[in-house]
Amino acid sequence: MPGNKDKASAQRPQALTKKRLRWLILLSSFPLFGMMAAFGIAPNTSLEEVPVQQVVLGLELPEIQLDSSADMTFWRQERIQRGDTLATLLSRLDVDNQEALTFMRDARDMKAIHQLVAGKTIHVQTTAAGELLLLRYFPGGSEQMVVEKTNGSFKVSEKPAQLETHIQMKSGVINTSLFAAIDNAGVPESVATQIVDILASEIDFHRDLRKGDRFTVVYDSLYGNGEPARAGRVLAVEFVNQGTPYRGLYFEVNGESGYYTPDGKSLKKAFLRSPLEFSRISSGFSAGRFHPVLKTWRAHKGIDYAAPTGTGVKAAADGTVAFVGSQGGYGNVIFLDHQGSYSTVYGHLSAFAKGLRKGQRVRQGDIIGRVGATGMATGPHLHYEFRFKNVQRDPLKVAMPTADPVPPKHMAGFYEYTKSSMARLDMLRGTSLAFLD
Ligand SMILES: [Zn+2]
């Protein structure tokens, strides 16, 4: 559409900002229809100005073309409101296309769209200039109505409403807690849990988080009947912790999936940074009502994690149970032996994992016990020790062995696969999407 280029770049930014906070902007390709979409925010638009609440991008894209507004298409969705007409609805969807409106008004076989049902969803794909390319209406049931422009004219058809995968991007800033930020950004809890797990060897989410930390996450999401059905896998995440950015990128090598740094190093380390299960409840705990006597590591030879009684305690690494039971000031305690003369200690527990016994093998991340206040403890917390040759060490000061990096012969494939995710993280960095609610 070369003729639209000037119009597009001149008008689109205004049109976008005008529609402040009103809709979900879907910038996407729907693989189902084989459509291609370039990233849809026109150049010269300050990203801060763009009222994007939710950005959905197709990962099929070979590249994000920030400099080509002519080929941009925009996906948007609107919920039908009581009293909506086709004209008001299309106007809210920023469809500026009399021909499309006339076609839909006149088409006989479009009964469904003449009886707009409040609460149902309409998705449209338009050019940057607001010309309709595709409209999808999900009136309910298993059908969707599709209006499509092909070879210059509109056609209407009914198709089964299938599950589709959309790529979602969300970004947030931490002001009070990670979960508050996650809720503000509209990130599902299952995605939040994945973020914490992916970066568990880099960031101690119980102790390291600071106000102003930021995250950006790219994940896939299943849609059925035009509505989000469930969130799927995290494809890429960036977490800026105390000014340091950490990135995790999903990749499969030889059938094994994992998360890697942008240069292909595995994020799976031999030891987790925190052995405490991260949850909505435990995350804000130490900053809230309970203040345990926190001693410095030097005096204490361990790390205390304040957490509610019952919070899960994870094995920090693969290992073998060396001791499980009660022992002096530790109260109920578990000792794990790991490879390479490492061991870990988990004290003051209220409970052990069912059937846990000496000699049992555990995997990293297994819940081996529950936080409590047994032994010499002033309140519920986990006392965690990390030892090398049975001498307590500060785990932060020990370089941990990691899983294998992406093999050299797969590096080209890795860069290719992660390119678009990286571009998306770059793009969202520094934007304030999560401030918009
Ligand atoms: Zn302690």
Short mmCIF file of C-alpha atoms and ligand atoms in Angstrom, two decimals:
data_model
loop_
_atom_site.label_atom_id
_atom_site.label_comp_id
_atom_site.label_asym_id
_atom_site.label_seq_id
_atom_site.Cartn_x
_atom_site.Cartn_y
_atom_site.Cartn_z
CA MET A 1 0.00 0.00 0.00
CA PRO A 2 2.59 2.57 -1.03
CA GLY A 3 0.01 5.32 -1.41
CA ASN A 4 -0.85 5.22 2.27
CA LYS A 5 2.55 5.85 3.59
CA ASP A 6 2.40 9.59 4.10
CA LYS A 7 -1.06 9.55 5.46
CA ALA A 8 -0.15 6.76 7.79
CA SER A 9 2.82 8.35 9.39
CA ALA A 10 1.13 11.71 9.65
CA GLN A 11 -2.11 10.57 11.16
CA ARG A 12 -1.46 7.44 13.08
CA PRO A 13 0.30 8.77 16.15
CA GLN A 14 -2.54 11.20 16.83
CA ALA A 15 -5.14 8.59 16.32
CA LEU A 16 -3.35 6.35 18.76
CA THR A 17 -2.96 8.86 21.52
CA LYS A 18 -6.50 10.03 21.05
CA LYS A 19 -7.82 6.64 21.94
CA ARG A 20 -6.41 6.92 25.39
CA LEU A 21 -6.65 3.81 27.53
CA ARG A 22 -9.64 2.67 25.70
CA TRP A 23 -8.72 -0.49 24.09
CA LEU A 24 -6.59 -3.35 23.90
CA ILE A 25 -4.40 -2.84 20.93
CA LEU A 26 -3.52 -6.02 19.24
CA LEU A 27 -0.52 -5.73 17.05
CA SER A 28 -0.32 -9.16 15.77
CA SER A 29 -0.28 -11.60 13.01
CA PHE A 30 -2.90 -14.26 13.16
CA PRO A 31 -1.05 -17.30 11.92
CA LEU A 32 -4.38 -18.94 11.18
CA PHE A 33 -4.88 -16.64 8.26
CA GLY A 34 -1.30 -16.35 7.26
CA MET A 35 -1.35 -12.61 7.65
CA MET A 36 1.78 -10.68 8.30
CA ALA A 37 2.01 -7.68 10.53
CA ALA A 38 4.83 -5.37 11.26
CA PHE A 39 5.17 -3.69 14.59
CA GLY A 40 2.44 -1.12 14.57
CA ILE A 41 3.61 1.97 16.37
CA ALA A 42 4.63 4.54 13.82
CA PRO A 43 8.07 6.09 14.00
CA ASN A 44 8.31 9.49 15.68
CA THR A 45 5.76 8.37 18.21
CA SER A 46 7.03 8.65 21.71
CA LEU A 47 6.38 5.27 23.23
CA GLU A 48 5.39 6.93 26.49
CA GLU A 49 2.58 8.63 24.67
CA VAL A 50 1.10 5.51 23.28
CA PRO A 51 -1.77 4.28 25.40
CA VAL A 52 -1.06 0.62 24.98
CA GLN A 53 -2.49 -1.58 27.63
CA GLN A 54 -1.74 -4.87 26.13
CA VAL A 55 0.40 -5.55 23.16
CA VAL A 56 0.10 -8.76 21.31
CA LEU A 57 2.64 -9.55 18.68
CA GLY A 58 3.00 -12.46 16.36
CA LEU A 59 6.27 -14.25 16.83
CA GLU A 60 6.12 -15.53 13.29
CA LEU A 61 7.47 -12.17 12.22
CA PRO A 62 10.91 -12.43 10.78
CA GLU A 63 11.70 -8.88 11.85
CA ILE A 64 10.23 -5.93 13.58
CA GLN A 65 10.27 -3.09 11.11
CA LEU A 66 10.13 0.11 13.04
CA ASP A 67 10.89 2.20 9.98
CA SER A 68 8.22 1.03 7.63
CA SER A 69 4.81 2.39 8.40
CA ALA A 70 3.46 1.53 4.96
CA ASP A 71 3.28 -2.16 5.72
CA MET A 72 2.01 -1.85 9.24
CA THR A 73 -1.16 -3.48 10.23
CA PHE A 74 -2.95 -3.05 13.51
CA TRP A 75 -4.93 -5.58 15.43
CA ARG A 76 -7.49 -4.26 17.81
CA GLN A 77 -10.30 -5.65 19.80
CA GLU A 78 -13.36 -4.10 21.33
CA ARG A 79 -16.09 -5.38 23.54
CA ILE A 80 -19.49 -4.60 22.18
CA GLN A 81 -21.43 -2.21 24.38
CA ARG A 82 -25.13 -1.83 24.81
CA GLY A 83 -26.51 0.41 22.11
CA ASP A 84 -23.56 -0.07 19.78
CA THR A 85 -24.17 0.14 16.07
CA LEU A 86 -21.80 -1.15 13.48
CA ALA A 87 -20.77 2.45 12.83
CA THR A 88 -20.02 3.33 16.47
CA LEU A 89 -18.18 0.09 16.96
CA LEU A 90 -15.99 0.53 13.90
CA SER A 91 -15.28 4.07 14.93
CA ARG A 92 -14.09 2.89 18.33
CA LEU A 93 -11.95 0.33 16.56
CA ASP A 94 -10.45 3.15 14.52
CA VAL A 95 -11.71 1.67 11.30
CA ASP A 96 -12.05 4.54 8.86
CA ASN A 97 -13.52 2.80 5.90
CA GLN A 98 -16.89 3.64 4.40
CA GLU A 99 -16.67 0.81 1.90
CA ALA A 100 -16.31 -1.74 4.68
CA LEU A 101 -19.20 -0.28 6.62
CA THR A 102 -21.43 -0.27 3.56
CA PHE A 103 -20.49 -3.83 2.74
CA MET A 104 -21.35 -5.07 6.21
CA ARG A 105 -24.60 -3.11 6.37
CA ASP A 106 -25.75 -4.48 3.07
CA ALA A 107 -24.50 -8.02 3.25
CA ARG A 108 -27.44 -10.34 3.69
CA ASP A 109 -25.53 -13.22 5.16
CA MET A 110 -24.24 -11.13 8.03
CA LYS A 111 -27.17 -11.54 10.33
CA ALA A 112 -24.92 -12.14 13.31
CA ILE A 113 -23.18 -8.84 12.94
CA HIS A 114 -26.46 -7.00 12.51
CA GLN A 115 -27.46 -8.26 15.93
CA LEU A 116 -24.53 -7.10 17.96
CA VAL A 117 -24.50 -8.79 21.34
CA ALA A 118 -23.24 -6.64 24.18
CA GLY A 119 -20.24 -8.13 25.91
CA LYS A 120 -19.03 -10.08 22.86
CA THR A 121 -15.77 -9.26 21.19
CA ILE A 122 -14.81 -8.00 17.77
CA HIS A 123 -11.27 -8.09 16.46
CA VAL A 124 -10.17 -6.05 13.48
CA GLN A 125 -7.02 -5.82 11.49
CA THR A 126 -6.51 -2.55 9.67
CA THR A 127 -3.85 -0.77 7.74
CA ALA A 128 -2.13 2.16 9.37
CA ALA A 129 -4.62 4.40 7.60
CA GLY A 130 -7.60 2.64 9.10
CA GLU A 131 -8.65 0.53 6.15
CA LEU A 132 -10.22 -2.71 7.18
CA LEU A 133 -8.36 -5.85 6.17
CA LEU A 134 -10.02 -8.39 8.40
CA LEU A 135 -12.79 -8.42 10.94
CA ARG A 136 -13.56 -11.30 13.24
CA TYR A 137 -16.66 -11.47 15.36
CA PHE A 138 -17.20 -14.08 18.03
CA PRO A 139 -20.93 -14.10 18.73
CA GLY A 140 -20.60 -17.11 21.01
CA GLY A 141 -20.67 -20.82 20.44
CA SER A 142 -17.99 -22.33 18.31
CA GLU A 143 -18.35 -20.10 15.27
CA GLN A 144 -16.67 -16.93 14.29
CA MET A 145 -17.73 -14.59 11.55
CA VAL A 146 -14.92 -13.38 9.35
CA VAL A 147 -14.98 -10.43 7.00
CA GLU A 148 -11.92 -10.39 4.83
CA LYS A 149 -10.67 -8.14 2.10
CA THR A 150 -9.17 -10.15 -0.69
CA ASN A 151 -8.28 -8.86 -4.14
CA GLY A 152 -9.84 -5.53 -3.38
CA SER A 153 -13.29 -6.72 -2.31
CA PHE A 154 -14.83 -7.89 0.92
CA LYS A 155 -16.03 -11.38 1.56
CA VAL A 156 -17.80 -12.81 4.52
CA SER A 157 -17.58 -16.35 5.85
CA GLU A 158 -18.19 -18.36 8.95
CA LYS A 159 -15.36 -20.38 10.37
CA PRO A 160 -14.89 -22.52 13.43
CA ALA A 161 -13.50 -20.49 16.31
CA GLN A 162 -10.30 -22.32 17.07
CA LEU A 163 -7.80 -21.93 19.79
CA GLU A 164 -5.07 -19.63 18.63
CA THR A 165 -1.77 -18.66 20.10
CA HIS A 166 -1.03 -14.99 20.48
CA ILE A 167 2.21 -13.56 21.68
CA GLN A 168 1.76 -11.15 24.53
CA MET A 169 4.13 -8.55 25.87
CA LYS A 170 3.80 -6.98 29.26
CA SER A 171 5.95 -4.62 31.18
CA GLY A 172 5.86 -3.40 34.75
CA VAL A 173 7.67 -1.46 37.42
CA ILE A 174 7.91 -2.58 41.01
CA ASN A 175 6.68 -0.02 43.48
CA THR A 176 5.56 -2.13 46.40
CA SER A 177 5.88 -5.80 45.53
CA LEU A 178 6.43 -7.99 42.53
CA PHE A 179 2.88 -9.27 42.71
CA ALA A 180 1.42 -5.76 42.86
CA ALA A 181 3.41 -4.90 39.73
CA ILE A 182 2.33 -8.12 38.08
CA ASP A 183 -1.30 -7.42 38.86
CA ASN A 184 -0.99 -3.85 37.57
CA ALA A 185 0.50 -5.07 34.33
CA GLY A 186 -2.18 -7.72 33.93
CA VAL A 187 0.33 -10.55 33.91
CA PRO A 188 -1.18 -13.91 34.88
CA GLU A 189 0.17 -15.49 38.03
CA SER A 190 1.45 -18.54 36.15
CA VAL A 191 3.64 -16.21 34.08
CA ALA A 192 4.90 -14.47 37.22
CA THR A 193 5.89 -17.82 38.69
CA GLN A 194 7.77 -18.69 35.52
CA ILE A 195 9.65 -15.37 35.60
CA VAL A 196 10.78 -16.10 39.14
CA ASP A 197 11.81 -19.65 38.23
CA ILE A 198 13.65 -18.66 35.05
CA LEU A 199 15.78 -16.12 36.89
CA ALA A 200 15.99 -18.05 40.17
CA SER A 201 19.72 -18.58 39.79
CA GLU A 202 20.36 -14.87 39.10
CA ILE A 203 18.01 -12.99 41.41
CA ASP A 204 16.92 -13.76 44.93
CA PHE A 205 13.35 -12.54 44.60
CA HIS A 206 12.92 -12.50 48.37
CA ARG A 207 15.82 -10.26 49.17
CA ASP A 208 17.13 -8.51 46.06
CA LEU A 209 14.05 -6.68 44.79
CA ARG A 210 13.99 -2.91 45.04
CA LYS A 211 11.47 -0.22 44.27
CA GLY A 212 12.01 0.79 40.67
CA ASP A 213 13.00 -2.66 39.45
CA ARG A 214 11.41 -3.37 36.08
CA PHE A 215 10.38 -6.37 34.11
CA THR A 216 9.31 -7.07 30.57
CA VAL A 217 7.93 -10.41 29.61
CA VAL A 218 7.00 -12.00 26.28
CA TYR A 219 4.80 -15.06 26.56
CA ASP A 220 2.35 -16.99 24.51
CA SER A 221 -1.28 -17.06 25.33
CA LEU A 222 -4.09 -19.20 24.05
CA TYR A 223 -7.18 -17.52 22.75
CA GLY A 224 -10.48 -19.24 22.16
CA ASN A 225 -13.55 -17.45 20.83
CA GLY A 226 -11.59 -14.24 20.86
CA GLU A 227 -11.04 -14.36 24.61
CA PRO A 228 -7.82 -15.20 26.40
CA ALA A 229 -8.11 -18.86 27.40
CA ARG A 230 -4.90 -19.33 29.28
CA ALA A 231 -1.37 -18.06 29.47
CA GLY A 232 1.30 -20.37 28.21
CA ARG A 233 5.02 -20.33 28.17
CA VAL A 234 7.34 -17.44 28.79
CA LEU A 235 9.43 -16.93 25.65
CA ALA A 236 11.59 -14.11 26.90
CA VAL A 237 11.95 -12.06 30.02
CA GLU A 238 14.00 -9.12 31.09
CA PHE A 239 14.27 -8.16 34.72
CA VAL A 240 16.19 -5.05 35.70
CA ASN A 241 17.21 -5.59 39.31
CA GLN A 242 18.93 -2.71 41.07
CA GLY A 243 19.99 -1.35 37.71
CA THR A 244 21.34 -4.62 36.36
CA PRO A 245 19.39 -6.19 33.50
CA TYR A 246 18.96 -9.96 33.37
CA ARG A 247 17.49 -11.63 30.35
CA GLY A 248 16.17 -15.13 29.90
CA LEU A 249 15.33 -16.54 26.48
CA TYR A 250 13.52 -19.77 25.78
CA PHE A 251 15.22 -22.22 23.45
CA GLU A 252 15.15 -25.92 22.69
CA VAL A 253 18.30 -27.87 22.01
CA ASN A 254 18.07 -31.51 21.01
CA GLY A 255 14.54 -31.71 22.37
CA GLU A 256 15.51 -30.24 25.74
CA SER A 257 14.00 -26.88 26.53
CA GLY A 258 15.60 -24.30 28.72
CA TYR A 259 16.30 -20.63 29.30
CA TYR A 260 19.48 -18.94 28.23
CA THR A 261 21.18 -15.59 28.43
CA PRO A 262 21.31 -13.60 25.17
CA ASP A 263 24.77 -15.03 24.50
CA GLY A 264 23.62 -18.59 24.94
CA LYS A 265 24.68 -19.38 28.51
CA SER A 266 22.31 -21.56 30.46
CA LEU A 267 20.33 -19.90 33.23
CA LYS A 268 20.09 -23.20 35.00
CA LYS A 269 22.63 -23.14 37.77
CA ALA A 270 23.58 -25.82 40.22
CA PHE A 271 22.06 -23.80 43.10
CA LEU A 272 18.99 -21.61 43.39
CA ARG A 273 19.61 -18.15 44.76
CA SER A 274 16.73 -18.57 47.18
CA PRO A 275 15.46 -21.88 48.55
CA LEU A 276 12.15 -20.32 49.52
CA GLU A 277 9.06 -20.85 47.47
CA PHE A 278 8.02 -17.52 46.00
CA SER A 279 4.36 -16.81 46.40
CA ARG A 280 1.97 -13.95 46.69
CA ILE A 281 1.99 -14.38 50.47
CA SER A 282 5.68 -14.87 51.08
CA SER A 283 6.79 -12.16 48.65
CA GLY A 284 5.74 -9.16 50.70
CA PHE A 285 6.30 -10.72 54.05
CA SER A 286 9.65 -9.44 55.22
CA ALA A 287 8.79 -5.90 54.23
CA GLY A 288 5.52 -6.09 56.09
CA ARG A 289 4.47 -6.93 59.57
CA PHE A 290 7.19 -9.33 60.60
CA HIS A 291 10.75 -8.27 61.27
CA PRO A 292 12.95 -11.09 62.44
CA VAL A 293 16.27 -10.47 64.06
CA LEU A 294 18.34 -10.31 60.91
CA LYS A 295 21.98 -10.77 61.60
CA THR A 296 24.70 -10.16 59.08
CA TRP A 297 25.96 -13.18 57.25
CA ARG A 298 29.41 -12.81 58.80
CA ALA A 299 28.15 -13.20 62.35
CA HIS A 300 25.49 -15.66 61.50
CA LYS A 301 26.91 -17.95 58.81
CA GLY A 302 23.57 -18.28 57.18
CA ILE A 303 20.71 -16.39 55.62
CA ASP A 304 17.38 -15.89 57.36
CA TYR A 305 14.28 -15.63 55.24
CA ALA A 306 11.24 -14.31 57.03
CA ALA A 307 8.19 -16.07 55.67
CA PRO A 308 4.82 -17.24 56.92
CA THR A 309 4.68 -20.63 58.57
CA GLY A 310 3.97 -23.24 55.93
CA THR A 311 5.76 -21.51 53.03
CA GLY A 312 7.45 -24.12 50.88
CA VAL A 313 11.19 -24.70 51.23
CA LYS A 314 12.95 -25.92 48.10
CA ALA A 315 16.02 -28.01 47.65
CA ALA A 316 18.55 -25.46 46.39
CA ALA A 317 20.21 -28.07 44.21
CA ASP A 318 20.03 -31.72 43.23
CA GLY A 319 21.30 -33.77 46.13
CA THR A 320 20.85 -36.39 48.78
CA VAL A 321 19.27 -36.04 52.21
CA ALA A 322 22.06 -36.34 54.79
CA PHE A 323 19.91 -35.60 57.82
CA VAL A 324 16.26 -34.96 58.50
CA GLY A 325 15.00 -34.46 62.05
CA SER A 326 15.41 -32.22 65.06
CA GLN A 327 18.79 -30.83 66.10
CA GLY A 328 19.40 -28.23 68.85
CA GLY A 329 18.92 -24.60 67.90
CA TYR A 330 18.10 -25.56 64.31
CA GLY A 331 14.86 -27.16 65.44
CA ASN A 332 13.49 -29.28 62.64
CA VAL A 333 16.25 -29.27 60.09
CA ILE A 334 17.27 -30.84 56.78
CA PHE A 335 20.87 -31.27 55.64
CA LEU A 336 21.41 -31.96 51.94
CA ASP A 337 24.63 -33.15 50.36
CA HIS A 338 25.37 -32.03 46.82
CA GLN A 339 27.99 -32.73 44.23
CA GLY A 340 31.43 -31.28 44.63
CA SER A 341 31.60 -31.16 48.44
CA TYR A 342 28.72 -28.71 48.71
CA SER A 343 25.97 -29.04 51.29
CA THR A 344 22.96 -26.99 52.37
CA VAL A 345 21.03 -26.65 55.62
CA TYR A 346 17.38 -25.68 56.14
CA GLY A 347 16.44 -24.88 59.75
CA HIS A 348 13.44 -24.02 61.96
CA LEU A 349 11.05 -25.98 59.77
CA SER A 350 7.47 -26.65 60.80
CA ALA A 351 7.21 -29.75 58.64
CA PHE A 352 9.16 -32.05 56.35
CA ALA A 353 8.04 -33.28 52.98
CA LYS A 354 6.04 -36.44 53.41
CA GLY A 355 8.24 -39.51 53.64
CA LEU A 356 11.50 -37.56 53.40
CA ARG A 357 14.28 -39.75 54.77
CA LYS A 358 18.02 -39.95 54.97
CA GLY A 359 19.64 -41.11 51.76
CA GLN A 360 16.76 -39.94 49.57
CA ARG A 361 17.64 -38.18 46.36
CA VAL A 362 16.02 -34.78 45.76
CA ARG A 363 15.89 -32.58 42.69
CA GLN A 364 16.53 -28.87 42.61
CA GLY A 365 13.28 -27.06 43.36
CA ASP A 366 11.59 -30.00 45.12
CA ILE A 367 9.64 -28.86 48.17
CA ILE A 368 11.46 -30.60 51.02
CA GLY A 369 9.85 -28.86 53.99
CA ARG A 370 7.82 -25.95 55.32
CA VAL A 371 8.85 -22.76 57.06
CA GLY A 372 8.33 -22.73 60.83
CA ALA A 373 9.78 -21.42 64.09
CA THR A 374 11.13 -24.57 65.72
CA GLY A 375 14.41 -24.47 67.65
CA MET A 376 15.87 -21.12 68.54
CA ALA A 377 13.71 -18.84 66.43
CA THR A 378 11.93 -15.67 67.41
CA GLY A 379 9.39 -15.99 64.63
CA PRO A 380 8.67 -18.07 61.55
CA HIS A 381 11.60 -17.98 59.17
CA LEU A 382 13.89 -20.21 57.21
CA HIS A 383 17.48 -20.42 58.31
CA TYR A 384 19.52 -21.37 55.25
CA GLU A 385 23.17 -22.31 55.14
CA PHE A 386 25.37 -22.98 52.17
CA ARG A 387 28.50 -24.95 52.92
CA PHE A 388 31.61 -26.01 51.04
CA LYS A 389 33.56 -28.87 52.66
CA ASN A 390 31.25 -28.36 55.62
CA VAL A 391 32.29 -24.74 56.14
CA GLN A 392 29.58 -22.11 55.82
CA ARG A 393 30.08 -19.82 52.84
CA ASP A 394 28.27 -16.81 51.57
CA PRO A 395 26.52 -18.28 48.52
CA LEU A 396 26.63 -14.90 46.83
CA LYS A 397 30.41 -15.02 46.78
CA VAL A 398 30.80 -18.46 45.29
CA ALA A 399 30.80 -18.93 41.54
CA MET A 400 28.23 -21.61 40.81
CA PRO A 401 28.63 -24.20 38.12
CA THR A 402 25.99 -23.89 35.39
CA ALA A 403 24.32 -26.25 32.99
CA ASP A 404 25.75 -26.49 29.49
CA PRO A 405 25.45 -23.47 27.19
CA VAL A 406 23.86 -23.67 23.76
CA PRO A 407 26.27 -25.84 21.76
CA PRO A 408 28.31 -23.85 19.24
CA LYS A 409 26.70 -25.60 16.28
CA HIS A 410 23.27 -24.43 17.48
CA MET A 411 24.26 -20.83 18.16
CA ALA A 412 23.19 -19.54 14.75
CA GLY A 413 19.79 -21.14 15.27
CA PHE A 414 19.63 -19.71 18.77
CA TYR A 415 20.27 -16.16 17.56
CA GLU A 416 17.74 -16.57 14.79
CA TYR A 417 15.09 -17.97 17.11
CA THR A 418 15.57 -15.36 19.82
CA LYS A 419 16.02 -12.36 17.54
CA SER A 420 12.44 -11.22 17.55
CA SER A 421 12.08 -11.73 21.30
CA MET A 422 15.19 -9.67 21.87
CA ALA A 423 13.85 -6.93 19.62
CA ARG A 424 10.65 -6.87 21.61
CA LEU A 425 12.47 -6.62 24.90
CA ASP A 426 14.58 -3.78 23.49
CA MET A 427 11.50 -2.03 22.29
CA LEU A 428 9.62 -2.18 25.55
CA ARG A 429 12.57 -1.30 27.69
CA GLY A 430 12.06 2.12 29.14
CA THR A 431 8.44 2.38 28.23
CA SER A 432 5.83 2.87 30.85
CA LEU A 433 3.19 0.46 29.75
CA ALA A 434 2.40 -0.81 33.19
CA PHE A 435 1.66 2.67 34.44
CA LEU A 436 -1.42 2.66 32.28
CA ASP A 437 -4.28 1.01 34.00
ZN ZN B 1 19.37 -18.04 60.98
#
